[in-house]
Coordinates of C-alpha atoms in Angstrom, one line a residue:
Chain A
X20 CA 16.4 -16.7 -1.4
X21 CA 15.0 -13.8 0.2
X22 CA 12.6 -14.4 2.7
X23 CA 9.0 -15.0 2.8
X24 CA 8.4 -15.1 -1.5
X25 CA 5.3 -16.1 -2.4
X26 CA 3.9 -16.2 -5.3
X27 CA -0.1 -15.3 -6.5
X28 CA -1.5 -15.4 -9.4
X29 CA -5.1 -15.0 -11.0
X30 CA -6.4 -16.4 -13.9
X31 CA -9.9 -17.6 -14.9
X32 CA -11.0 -21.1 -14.7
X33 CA -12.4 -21.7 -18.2
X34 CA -12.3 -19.8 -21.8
X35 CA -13.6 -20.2 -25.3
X36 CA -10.6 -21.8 -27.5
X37 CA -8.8 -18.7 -29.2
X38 CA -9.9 -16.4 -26.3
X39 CA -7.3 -14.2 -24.8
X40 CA -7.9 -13.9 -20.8
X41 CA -6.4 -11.0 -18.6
X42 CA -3.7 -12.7 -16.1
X43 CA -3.1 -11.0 -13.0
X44 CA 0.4 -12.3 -11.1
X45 CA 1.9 -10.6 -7.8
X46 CA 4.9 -11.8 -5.8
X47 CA 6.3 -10.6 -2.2
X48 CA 9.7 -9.4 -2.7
X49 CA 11.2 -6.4 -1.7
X50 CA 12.7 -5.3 -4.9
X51 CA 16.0 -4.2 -2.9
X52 CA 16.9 -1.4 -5.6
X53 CA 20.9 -1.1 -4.4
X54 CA 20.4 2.7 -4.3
X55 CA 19.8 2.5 -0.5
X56 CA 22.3 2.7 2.3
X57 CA 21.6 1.2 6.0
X58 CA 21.8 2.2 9.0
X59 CA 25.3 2.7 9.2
X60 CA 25.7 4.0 6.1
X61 CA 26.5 1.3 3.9
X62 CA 25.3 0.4 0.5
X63 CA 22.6 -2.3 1.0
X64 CA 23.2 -4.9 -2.1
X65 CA 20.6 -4.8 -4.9
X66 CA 18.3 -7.7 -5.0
X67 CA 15.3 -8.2 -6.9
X68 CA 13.4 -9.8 -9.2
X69 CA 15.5 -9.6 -12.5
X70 CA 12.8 -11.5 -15.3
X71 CA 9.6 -12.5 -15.2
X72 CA 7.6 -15.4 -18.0
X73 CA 4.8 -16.8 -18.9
X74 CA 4.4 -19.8 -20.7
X75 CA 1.2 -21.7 -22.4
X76 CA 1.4 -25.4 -22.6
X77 CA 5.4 -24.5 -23.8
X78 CA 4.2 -22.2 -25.8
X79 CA 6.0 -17.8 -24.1
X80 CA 3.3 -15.7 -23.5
X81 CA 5.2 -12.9 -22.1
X82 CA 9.3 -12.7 -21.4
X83 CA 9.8 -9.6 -19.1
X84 CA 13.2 -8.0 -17.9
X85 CA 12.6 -6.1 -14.5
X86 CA 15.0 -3.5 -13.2
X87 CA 15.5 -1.9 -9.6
X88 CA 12.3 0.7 -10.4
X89 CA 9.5 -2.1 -10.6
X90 CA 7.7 -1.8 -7.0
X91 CA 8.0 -3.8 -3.9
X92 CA 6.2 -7.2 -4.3
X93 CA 6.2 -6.8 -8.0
X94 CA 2.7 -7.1 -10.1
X95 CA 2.5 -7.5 -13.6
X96 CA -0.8 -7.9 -15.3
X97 CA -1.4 -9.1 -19.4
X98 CA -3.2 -11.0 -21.4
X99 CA -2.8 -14.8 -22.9
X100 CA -4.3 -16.4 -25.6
X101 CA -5.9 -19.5 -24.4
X102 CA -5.9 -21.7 -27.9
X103 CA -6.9 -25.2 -26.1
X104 CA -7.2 -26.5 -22.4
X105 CA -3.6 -26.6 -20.4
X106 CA -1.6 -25.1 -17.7
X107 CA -0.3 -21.5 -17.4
X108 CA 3.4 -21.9 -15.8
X109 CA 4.8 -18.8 -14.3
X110 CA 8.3 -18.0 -13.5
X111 CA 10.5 -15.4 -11.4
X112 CA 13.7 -15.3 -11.6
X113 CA 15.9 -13.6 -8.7
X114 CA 19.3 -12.0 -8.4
X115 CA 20.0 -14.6 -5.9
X116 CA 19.6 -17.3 -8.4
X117 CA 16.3 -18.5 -7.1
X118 CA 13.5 -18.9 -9.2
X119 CA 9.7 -19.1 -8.0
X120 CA 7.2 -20.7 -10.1
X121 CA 3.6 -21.3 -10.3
X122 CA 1.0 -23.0 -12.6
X123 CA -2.4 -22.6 -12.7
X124 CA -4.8 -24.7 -15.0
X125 CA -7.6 -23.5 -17.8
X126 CA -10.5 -25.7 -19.1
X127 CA -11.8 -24.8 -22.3
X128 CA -15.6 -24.6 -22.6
Chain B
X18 CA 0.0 33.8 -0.9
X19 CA 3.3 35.4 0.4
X20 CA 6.7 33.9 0.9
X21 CA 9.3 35.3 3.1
X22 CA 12.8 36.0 2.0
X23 CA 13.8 32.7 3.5
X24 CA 10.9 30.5 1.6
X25 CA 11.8 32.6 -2.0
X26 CA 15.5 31.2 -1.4
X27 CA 14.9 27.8 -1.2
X28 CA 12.1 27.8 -4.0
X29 CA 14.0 29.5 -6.7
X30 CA 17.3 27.3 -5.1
X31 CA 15.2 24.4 -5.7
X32 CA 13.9 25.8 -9.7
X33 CA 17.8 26.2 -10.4
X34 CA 18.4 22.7 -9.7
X35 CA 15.2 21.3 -11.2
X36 CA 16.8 23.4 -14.4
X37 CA 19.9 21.8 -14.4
X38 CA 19.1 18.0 -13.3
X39 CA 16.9 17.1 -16.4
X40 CA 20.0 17.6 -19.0
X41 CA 22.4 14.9 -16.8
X42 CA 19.1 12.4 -16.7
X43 CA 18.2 12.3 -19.8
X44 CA 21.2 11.5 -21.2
X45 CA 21.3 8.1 -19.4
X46 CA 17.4 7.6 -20.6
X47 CA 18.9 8.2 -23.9
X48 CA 21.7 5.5 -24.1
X49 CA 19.0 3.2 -22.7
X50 CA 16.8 4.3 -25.6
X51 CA 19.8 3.8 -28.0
X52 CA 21.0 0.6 -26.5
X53 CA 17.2 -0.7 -27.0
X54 CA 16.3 1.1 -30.7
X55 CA 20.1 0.5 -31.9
X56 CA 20.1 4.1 -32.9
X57 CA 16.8 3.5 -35.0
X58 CA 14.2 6.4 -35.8
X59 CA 11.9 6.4 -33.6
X60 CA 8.1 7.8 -34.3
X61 CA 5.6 9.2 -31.9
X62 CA 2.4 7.6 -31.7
X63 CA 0.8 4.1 -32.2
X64 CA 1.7 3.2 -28.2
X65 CA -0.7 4.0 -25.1
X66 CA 1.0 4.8 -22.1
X67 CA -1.4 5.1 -19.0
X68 CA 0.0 6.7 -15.9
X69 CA -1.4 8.9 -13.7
X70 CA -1.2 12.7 -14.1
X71 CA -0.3 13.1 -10.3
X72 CA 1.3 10.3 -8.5
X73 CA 0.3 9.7 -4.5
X74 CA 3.0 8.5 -3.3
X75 CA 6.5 7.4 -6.2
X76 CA 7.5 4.3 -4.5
X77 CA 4.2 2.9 -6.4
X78 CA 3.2 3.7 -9.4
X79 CA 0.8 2.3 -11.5
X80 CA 1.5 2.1 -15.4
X81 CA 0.1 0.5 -18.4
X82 CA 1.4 -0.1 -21.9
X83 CA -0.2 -1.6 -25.1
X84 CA 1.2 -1.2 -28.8
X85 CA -0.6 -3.1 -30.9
X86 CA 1.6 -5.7 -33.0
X87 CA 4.4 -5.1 -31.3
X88 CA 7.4 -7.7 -30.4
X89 CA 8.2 -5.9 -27.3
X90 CA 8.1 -2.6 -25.0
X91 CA 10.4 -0.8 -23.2
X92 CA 9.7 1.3 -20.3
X93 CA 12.1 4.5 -19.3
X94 CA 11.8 6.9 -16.4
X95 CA 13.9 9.3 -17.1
X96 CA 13.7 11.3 -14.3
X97 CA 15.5 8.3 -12.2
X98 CA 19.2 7.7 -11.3
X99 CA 19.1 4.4 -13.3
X100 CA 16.6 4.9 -15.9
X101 CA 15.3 1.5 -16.8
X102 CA 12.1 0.3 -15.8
X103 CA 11.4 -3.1 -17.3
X104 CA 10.6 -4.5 -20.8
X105 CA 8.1 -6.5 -22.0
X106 CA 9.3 -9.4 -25.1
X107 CA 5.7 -10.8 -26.3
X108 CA 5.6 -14.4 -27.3
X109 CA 3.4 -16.2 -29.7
X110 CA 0.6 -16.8 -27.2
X111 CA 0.7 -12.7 -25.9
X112 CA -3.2 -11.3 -26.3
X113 CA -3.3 -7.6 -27.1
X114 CA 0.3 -6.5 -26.4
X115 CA -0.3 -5.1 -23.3
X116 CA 1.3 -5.2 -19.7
X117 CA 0.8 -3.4 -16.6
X118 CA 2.8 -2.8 -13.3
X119 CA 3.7 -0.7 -10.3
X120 CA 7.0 1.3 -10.5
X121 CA 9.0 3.6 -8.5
X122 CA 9.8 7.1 -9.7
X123 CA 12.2 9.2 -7.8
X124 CA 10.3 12.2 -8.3
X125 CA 8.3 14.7 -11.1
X126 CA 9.3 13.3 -14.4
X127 CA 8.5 12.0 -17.9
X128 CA 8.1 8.0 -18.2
X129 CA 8.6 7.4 -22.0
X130 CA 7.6 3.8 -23.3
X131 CA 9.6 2.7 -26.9
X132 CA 7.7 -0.3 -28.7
X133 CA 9.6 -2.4 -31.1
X134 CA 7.2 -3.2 -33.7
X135 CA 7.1 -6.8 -35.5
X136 CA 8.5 -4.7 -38.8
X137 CA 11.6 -3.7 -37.0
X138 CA 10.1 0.1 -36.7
X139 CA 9.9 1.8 -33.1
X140 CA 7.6 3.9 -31.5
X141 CA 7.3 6.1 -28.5
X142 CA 4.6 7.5 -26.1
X143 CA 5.6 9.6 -23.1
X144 CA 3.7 10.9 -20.1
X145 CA 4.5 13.5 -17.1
X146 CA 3.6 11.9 -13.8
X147 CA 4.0 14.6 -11.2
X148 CA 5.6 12.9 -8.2
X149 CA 4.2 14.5 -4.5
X150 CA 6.1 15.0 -1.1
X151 CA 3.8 13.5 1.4
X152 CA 2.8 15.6 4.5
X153 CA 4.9 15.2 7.2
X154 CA 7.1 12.7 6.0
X155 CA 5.5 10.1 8.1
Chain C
X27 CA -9.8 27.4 4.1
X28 CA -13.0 26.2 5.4
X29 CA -12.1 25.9 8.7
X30 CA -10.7 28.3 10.8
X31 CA -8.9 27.4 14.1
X32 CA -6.1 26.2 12.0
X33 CA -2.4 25.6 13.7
X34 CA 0.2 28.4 12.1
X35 CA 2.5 25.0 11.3
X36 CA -0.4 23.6 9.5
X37 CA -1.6 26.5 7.8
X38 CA 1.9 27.4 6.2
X39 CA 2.3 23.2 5.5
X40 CA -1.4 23.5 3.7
X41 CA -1.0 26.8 1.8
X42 CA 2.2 25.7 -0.1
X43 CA 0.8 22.4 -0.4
X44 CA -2.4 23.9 -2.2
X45 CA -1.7 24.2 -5.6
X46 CA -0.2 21.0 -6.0
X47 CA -2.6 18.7 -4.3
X48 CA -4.0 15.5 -6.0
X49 CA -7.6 15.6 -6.0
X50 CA -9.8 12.5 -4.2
X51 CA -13.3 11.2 -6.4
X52 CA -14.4 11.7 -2.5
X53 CA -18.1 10.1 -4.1
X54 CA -16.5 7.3 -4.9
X55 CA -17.8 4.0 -3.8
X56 CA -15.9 1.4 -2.2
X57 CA -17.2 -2.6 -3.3
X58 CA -14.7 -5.3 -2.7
X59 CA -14.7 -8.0 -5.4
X60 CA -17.7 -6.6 -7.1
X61 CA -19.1 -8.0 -3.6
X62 CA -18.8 -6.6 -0.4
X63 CA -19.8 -3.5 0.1
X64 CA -18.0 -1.4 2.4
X65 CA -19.9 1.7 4.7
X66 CA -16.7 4.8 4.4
X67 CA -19.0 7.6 5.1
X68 CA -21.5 7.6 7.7
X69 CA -23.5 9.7 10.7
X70 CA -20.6 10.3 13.8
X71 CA -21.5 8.5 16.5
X72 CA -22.3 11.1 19.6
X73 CA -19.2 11.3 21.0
X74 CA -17.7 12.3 17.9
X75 CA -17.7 16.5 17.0
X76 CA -18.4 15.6 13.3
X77 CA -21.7 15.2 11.1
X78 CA -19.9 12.7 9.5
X79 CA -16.9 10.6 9.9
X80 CA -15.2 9.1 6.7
X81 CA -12.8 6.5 6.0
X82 CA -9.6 7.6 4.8
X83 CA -10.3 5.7 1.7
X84 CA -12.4 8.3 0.5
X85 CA -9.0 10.8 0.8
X86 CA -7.7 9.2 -1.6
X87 CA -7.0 9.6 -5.5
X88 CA -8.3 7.2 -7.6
X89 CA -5.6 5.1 -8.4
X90 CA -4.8 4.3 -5.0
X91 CA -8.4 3.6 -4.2
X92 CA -8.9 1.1 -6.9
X93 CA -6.2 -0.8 -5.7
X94 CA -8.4 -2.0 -2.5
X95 CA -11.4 -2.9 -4.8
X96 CA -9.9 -5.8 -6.1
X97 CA -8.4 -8.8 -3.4
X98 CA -5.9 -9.6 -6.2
X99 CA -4.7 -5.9 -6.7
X100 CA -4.4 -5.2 -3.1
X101 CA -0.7 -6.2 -1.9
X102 CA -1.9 -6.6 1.5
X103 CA -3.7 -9.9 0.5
X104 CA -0.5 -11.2 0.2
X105 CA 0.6 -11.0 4.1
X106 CA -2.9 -12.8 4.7
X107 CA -1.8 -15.3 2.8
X108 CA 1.7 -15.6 4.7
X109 CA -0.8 -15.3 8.2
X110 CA -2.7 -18.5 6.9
X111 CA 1.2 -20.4 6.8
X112 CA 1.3 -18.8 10.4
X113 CA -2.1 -20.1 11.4
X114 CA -2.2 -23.1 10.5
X115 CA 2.2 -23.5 11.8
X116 CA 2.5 -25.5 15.2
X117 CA 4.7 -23.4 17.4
X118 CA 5.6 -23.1 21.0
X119 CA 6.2 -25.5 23.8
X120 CA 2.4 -27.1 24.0
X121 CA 2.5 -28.6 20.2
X122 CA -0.1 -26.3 19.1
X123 CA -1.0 -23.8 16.5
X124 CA -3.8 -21.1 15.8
X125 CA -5.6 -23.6 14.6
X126 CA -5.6 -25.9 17.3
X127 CA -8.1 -24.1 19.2
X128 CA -9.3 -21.5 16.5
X129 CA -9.8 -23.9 13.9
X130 CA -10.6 -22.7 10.7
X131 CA -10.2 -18.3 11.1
X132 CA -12.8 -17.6 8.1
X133 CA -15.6 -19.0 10.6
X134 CA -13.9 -18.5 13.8
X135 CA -13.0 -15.1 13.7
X136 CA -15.8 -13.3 12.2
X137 CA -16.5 -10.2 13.8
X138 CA -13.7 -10.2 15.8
X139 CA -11.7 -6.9 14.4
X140 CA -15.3 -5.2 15.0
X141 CA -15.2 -5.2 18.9
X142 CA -11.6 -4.7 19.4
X143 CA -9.8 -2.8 21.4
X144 CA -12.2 -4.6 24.2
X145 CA -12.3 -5.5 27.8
X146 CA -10.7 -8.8 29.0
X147 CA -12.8 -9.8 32.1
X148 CA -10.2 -12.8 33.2
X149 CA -7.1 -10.1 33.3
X150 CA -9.2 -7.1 34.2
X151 CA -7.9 -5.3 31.3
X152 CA -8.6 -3.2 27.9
X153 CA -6.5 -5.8 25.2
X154 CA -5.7 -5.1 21.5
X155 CA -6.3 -7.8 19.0
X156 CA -2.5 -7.7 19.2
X157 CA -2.1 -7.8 23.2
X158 CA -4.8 -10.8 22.5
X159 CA -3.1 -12.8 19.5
X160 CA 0.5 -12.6 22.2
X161 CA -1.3 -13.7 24.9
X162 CA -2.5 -17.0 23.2
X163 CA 1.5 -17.1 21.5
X164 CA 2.5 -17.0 25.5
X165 CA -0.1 -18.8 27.5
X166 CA -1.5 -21.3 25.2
X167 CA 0.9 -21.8 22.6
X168 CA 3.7 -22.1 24.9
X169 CA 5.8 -19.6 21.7
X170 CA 7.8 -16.4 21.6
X171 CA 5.0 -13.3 21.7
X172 CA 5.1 -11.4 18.2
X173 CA 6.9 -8.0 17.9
X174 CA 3.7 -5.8 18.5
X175 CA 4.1 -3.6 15.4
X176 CA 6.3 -6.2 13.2
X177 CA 5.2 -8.2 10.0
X178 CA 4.2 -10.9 11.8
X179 CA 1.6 -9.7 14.0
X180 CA 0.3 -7.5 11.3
X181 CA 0.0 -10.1 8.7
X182 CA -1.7 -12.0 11.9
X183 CA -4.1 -8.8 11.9
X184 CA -5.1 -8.5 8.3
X185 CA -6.1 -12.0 8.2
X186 CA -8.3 -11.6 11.4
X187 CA -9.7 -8.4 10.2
X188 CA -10.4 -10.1 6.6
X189 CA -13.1 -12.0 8.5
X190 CA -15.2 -9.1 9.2
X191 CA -14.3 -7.1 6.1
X192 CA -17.8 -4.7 6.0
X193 CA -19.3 -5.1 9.2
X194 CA -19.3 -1.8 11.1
X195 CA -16.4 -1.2 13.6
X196 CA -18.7 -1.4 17.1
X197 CA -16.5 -0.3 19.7
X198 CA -17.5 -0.1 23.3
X199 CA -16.3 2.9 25.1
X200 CA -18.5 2.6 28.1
X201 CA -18.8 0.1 31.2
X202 CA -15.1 -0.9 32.3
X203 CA -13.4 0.5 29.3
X204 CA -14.1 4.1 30.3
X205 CA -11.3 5.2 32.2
X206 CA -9.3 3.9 29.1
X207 CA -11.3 5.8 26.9
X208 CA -11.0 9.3 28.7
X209 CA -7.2 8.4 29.0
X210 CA -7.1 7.9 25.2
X211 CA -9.5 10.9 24.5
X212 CA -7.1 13.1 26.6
X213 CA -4.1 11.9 24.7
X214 CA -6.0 12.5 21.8
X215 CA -6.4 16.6 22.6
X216 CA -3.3 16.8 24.0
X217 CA -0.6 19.1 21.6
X218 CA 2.7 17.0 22.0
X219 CA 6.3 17.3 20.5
X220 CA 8.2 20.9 19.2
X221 CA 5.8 21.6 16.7
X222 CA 2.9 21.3 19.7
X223 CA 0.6 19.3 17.5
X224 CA -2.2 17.4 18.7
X225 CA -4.3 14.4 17.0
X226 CA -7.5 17.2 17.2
X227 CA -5.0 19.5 15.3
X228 CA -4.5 17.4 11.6
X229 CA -7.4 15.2 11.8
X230 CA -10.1 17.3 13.6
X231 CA -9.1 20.7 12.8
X232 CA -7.7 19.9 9.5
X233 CA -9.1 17.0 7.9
X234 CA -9.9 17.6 4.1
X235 CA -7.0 20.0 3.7
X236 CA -4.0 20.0 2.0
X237 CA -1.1 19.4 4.7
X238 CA 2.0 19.9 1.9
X239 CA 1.1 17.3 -1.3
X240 CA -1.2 15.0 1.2
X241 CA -4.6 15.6 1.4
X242 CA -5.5 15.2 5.1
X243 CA -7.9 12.7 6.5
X244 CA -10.0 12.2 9.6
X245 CA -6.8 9.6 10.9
X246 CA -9.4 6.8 11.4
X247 CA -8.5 3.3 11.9
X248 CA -11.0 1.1 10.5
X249 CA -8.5 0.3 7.3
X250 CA -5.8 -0.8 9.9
X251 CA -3.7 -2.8 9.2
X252 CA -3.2 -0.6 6.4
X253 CA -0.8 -1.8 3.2
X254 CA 1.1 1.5 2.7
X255 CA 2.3 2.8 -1.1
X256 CA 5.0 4.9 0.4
X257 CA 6.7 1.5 2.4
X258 CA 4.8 -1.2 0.6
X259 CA 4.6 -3.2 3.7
X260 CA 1.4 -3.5 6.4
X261 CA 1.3 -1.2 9.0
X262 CA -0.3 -1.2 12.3
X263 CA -2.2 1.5 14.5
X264 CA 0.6 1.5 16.5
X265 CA 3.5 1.9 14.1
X266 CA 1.2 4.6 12.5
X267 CA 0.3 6.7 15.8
X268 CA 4.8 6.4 16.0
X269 CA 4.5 8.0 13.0
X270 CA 2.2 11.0 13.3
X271 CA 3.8 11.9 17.2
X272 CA 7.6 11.3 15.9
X273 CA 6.1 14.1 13.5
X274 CA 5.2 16.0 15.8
X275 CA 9.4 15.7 17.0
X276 CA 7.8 14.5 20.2
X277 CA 9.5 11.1 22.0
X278 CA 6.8 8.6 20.9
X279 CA 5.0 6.5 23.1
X280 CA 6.2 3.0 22.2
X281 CA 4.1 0.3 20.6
X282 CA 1.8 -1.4 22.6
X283 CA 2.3 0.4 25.7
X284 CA -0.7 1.7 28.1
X285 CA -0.6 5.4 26.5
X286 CA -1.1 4.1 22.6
X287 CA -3.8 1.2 24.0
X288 CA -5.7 4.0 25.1
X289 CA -5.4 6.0 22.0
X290 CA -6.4 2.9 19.9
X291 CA -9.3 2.6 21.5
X292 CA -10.5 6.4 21.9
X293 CA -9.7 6.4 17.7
X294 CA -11.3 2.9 17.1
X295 CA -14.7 4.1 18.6
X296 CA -14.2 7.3 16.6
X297 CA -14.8 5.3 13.4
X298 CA -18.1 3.4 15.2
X299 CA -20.4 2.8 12.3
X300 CA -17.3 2.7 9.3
X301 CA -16.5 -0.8 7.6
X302 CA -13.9 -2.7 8.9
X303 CA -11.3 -2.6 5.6
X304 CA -8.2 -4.1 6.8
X305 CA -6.0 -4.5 5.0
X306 CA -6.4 -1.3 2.9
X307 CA -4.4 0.2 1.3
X308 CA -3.5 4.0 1.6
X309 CA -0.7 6.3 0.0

């Protein structure tokens, strides 16, 4: 696990049913592309964030694939459709076979 | 402005490469293209690709994609030694298919963004985002 | 070019830079959060030799602006984050943590960033907020000092300089800090390195213009510790003033030593009036 991961995310506290929100989620990694070489020349090993979801009360929202050219501390932003009250679980998945997750819950008003 | 003999060599040193590096590149955005289309037509239009016209800095990058009613979207730089950026599979609870990020680019180049479409149909959007050298490297 | 008593490294570095340069919305106003609303272009204070100073927020092109409008798109939030852990993490020989004495830093440290660099009456001495967050890591914690210009310390930073987010950097430079000052405003003027480049030279001769791509700004430090595109890390005063004299291919200073102290605080009370941003976020 690379050091220091950890997670944000930002999603609203309530919708109308059937709305779709913007979700905002960021996490500190440093993307290690394996196209760099250290000090001594050597190939430093890629590791990075490899896939990135979102799921709705079980329900995907978004299933990404990320590859070497996403950014340091990777942000992704979309949008879910919020169909009833529930929790938002997020998920990154690393090289290293660690995976992060998060959940945040939405009330319906 | 005027250049001395030492600046013209190493600007039209520089255009020579610039002319030759695009060909090699493109070919691997093209297999990635290929591997993701299945060697499917692909038609311009109905995807919105927003990046910016002149990039501060390429390690980050900011870019958004939407295609409406599509199942998922690829993003390409072409311009970079491995040419995949990420792609985006929407699930049955996506909003408007849309996604943004932050991406590196290894310098001046086209990013090109292919949407599979829920009929099985693709469609592309490309944009130039000119990559610039910071001042004194510091 | 506007101004005239240019360097002949800078004005070759600007003129091929020229035609390529992104272009800053330099009206553009900086509200955090749709909330706090942040000062980056104000009256220099006297001992400035501008009309106006300007953060070097307002250098930038839009895309990289908008990222410190929003806590959530600004990747330096997330170090603060990782300095509340830190806070709130018993370390060191005497069982305590920041918050042992500190509390709670969203009330404690208010204001703080503002005043620093500041005198220290107990040690008799100009401190840092870095110098001061290592001396409570040695002498009260009992822990190993942070590495000045390392993550730790400027995630530290950040979530001090959070607390004062939009109050106006207020810097004194008189009283027992001025023979600091002078030493910092000589360094300041002085041209180091092969190139012989000064601070004056890029950020006082220069600022506005085009040095290469980058479009140079008046090198103030109110947005410190700043969340760099180019590194996508937090960097400190120090690690940046490394930076700009390695540039110069001078041997730097090193960070936190008496010669860079002085030049933070000379630079700090350049910006007197600007909104403390930290963490911002620059190209």
């Amino acid at each position: 696990m690379a050091d220091n991961v950890k997670p944000r995310v930002k999603v609203p506290r309530s919708a109308s049913a059937g709305e779709s929100v913007l979700l905002k989620t960021l996490i500190s990694h440093p993307m290690e592309s394996g196209q760099r070489k250290d000090s001594d020349g050597n190939p430093i090993p890629r590791s990075i964030i490899n896939r990135f979801t979102c799921d709705f009360n079980g329900e995907n929202v978004i299933d990404a694939t990320l590859e070497p050219a996403v950014s340091t501390n990777p942000f992704i932003e979309f949008e879910a459709v919020v169909p009833e009250a529930g929790e938002f679980v997020f998920t990154w998945y690393d090289d290293d076979g660690s995976v992060y997750t998060d959940t945040k819950a939405i009330a319906v008003s | 402005m005027i250049f001395t003999r030492r600046e013209t060599l190493v600007l039209s040193a520089g255009a020579a490469t610039a002319a030759f590096l695009p060909m090699q590149v493109n070919a691997a955005a093209d297999d990635a293209i290929a591997a993701f289309t299945g060697g499917a037509e692909v038609t311009d239009g109905g995807v919105d690709l927003v990046a910016p016209e002149i990039a501060e800095n390429g390690n980050t990058v900011p870019i958004e994609v939407s295609a409406e009613g599509a199942a998922s979207i690829m993003l390409i730089a072409s311009g970079n030694p491995t040419p995949g950026v990420a792609t985006f599979n929407f699930g049955k609870l996506a909003g408007a298919h849309t996604a943004s990020t932050r991406i590196r680019l290894a310098g001046t180049q086209d990013v090109v963004a292919i949407a599979k479409m829920a009929d099985g149909s693709f469609k592309r959007a490309s944009a130039n985002v000119k990559v610039t050298i910071g001042g004194c490297g510091g | 070019m506007a101004k005239l008593n240019i360097t002949t490294a800078v004005a070759t570095l600007a003129l091929l830079g020229g035609t390529l340069g992104a272009s800053a919305d330099e009206n553009a106003k900086l509200v955090i959060n749709g909330d706090i609303e942040m000062v980056t272009r104000t009256k220099a204070p006297d001992h400035v030799p501008f009309d106006e100073i300007r953060s070097g927020w307002t250098f930038r092109t839009e895309e990289t602006q908008v990222l410190q409008m929003d806590d959530f798109d600004n990747p330096g939030m997330i170090f603060v984050d990782q300095a509340i852990d830190n806070w709130n993490t018993v370390e060191g020989s005497e069982g305590k943590s920041c918050a042992s004495c500190h509390q709670d830093a969203e009330s404690s440290m208010q204001g703080v960033r503002a005043v620093y660099p500041k005198w220290n009456e107990t040690a008799g001495e100009v401190r840092t907020l870095a110098m001061q967050v290592n001396d409570c890591r040695e002498n009260q914690m009992g822990a190993k000092p942070y590495k000045y210009d390392g993550g730790d310390m400027a995630a530290m930073e950040a979530l001090i300089s959070v607390q004062s987010r939009g109050m106006p950097v207020n810097v004194a430079i008189d009283g027992p800090v001025s023979e600091t000052w002078e030493q910092g405003k000589e360094i300041y003027y002085t041209r180091y390195g092969q190139l012989e480049l000064s601070c004056a030279n890029c950020h006082e001769d220069n600022y506005d213009n085009m040095i290469r791509a980058d479009h140079l700004s008046q090198g103030q430090i109110n947005g410190f510790p700043t969340y760099r595109l180019k590194n996508a890390k937090l960097n400190t005063a120090h690690a940046r003033f490394k930076g700009c004299v390695r540039d110069t291919r001078a041997e730097t200073f090193s960070a936190g030593s008496p010669e860079f102290v002085a030049l933070e605080l000379y630079v700090a009370s350049r910006g007197n009036g600007l909104s403390v941003e930290g963490p911002s976020v620059r190209n």
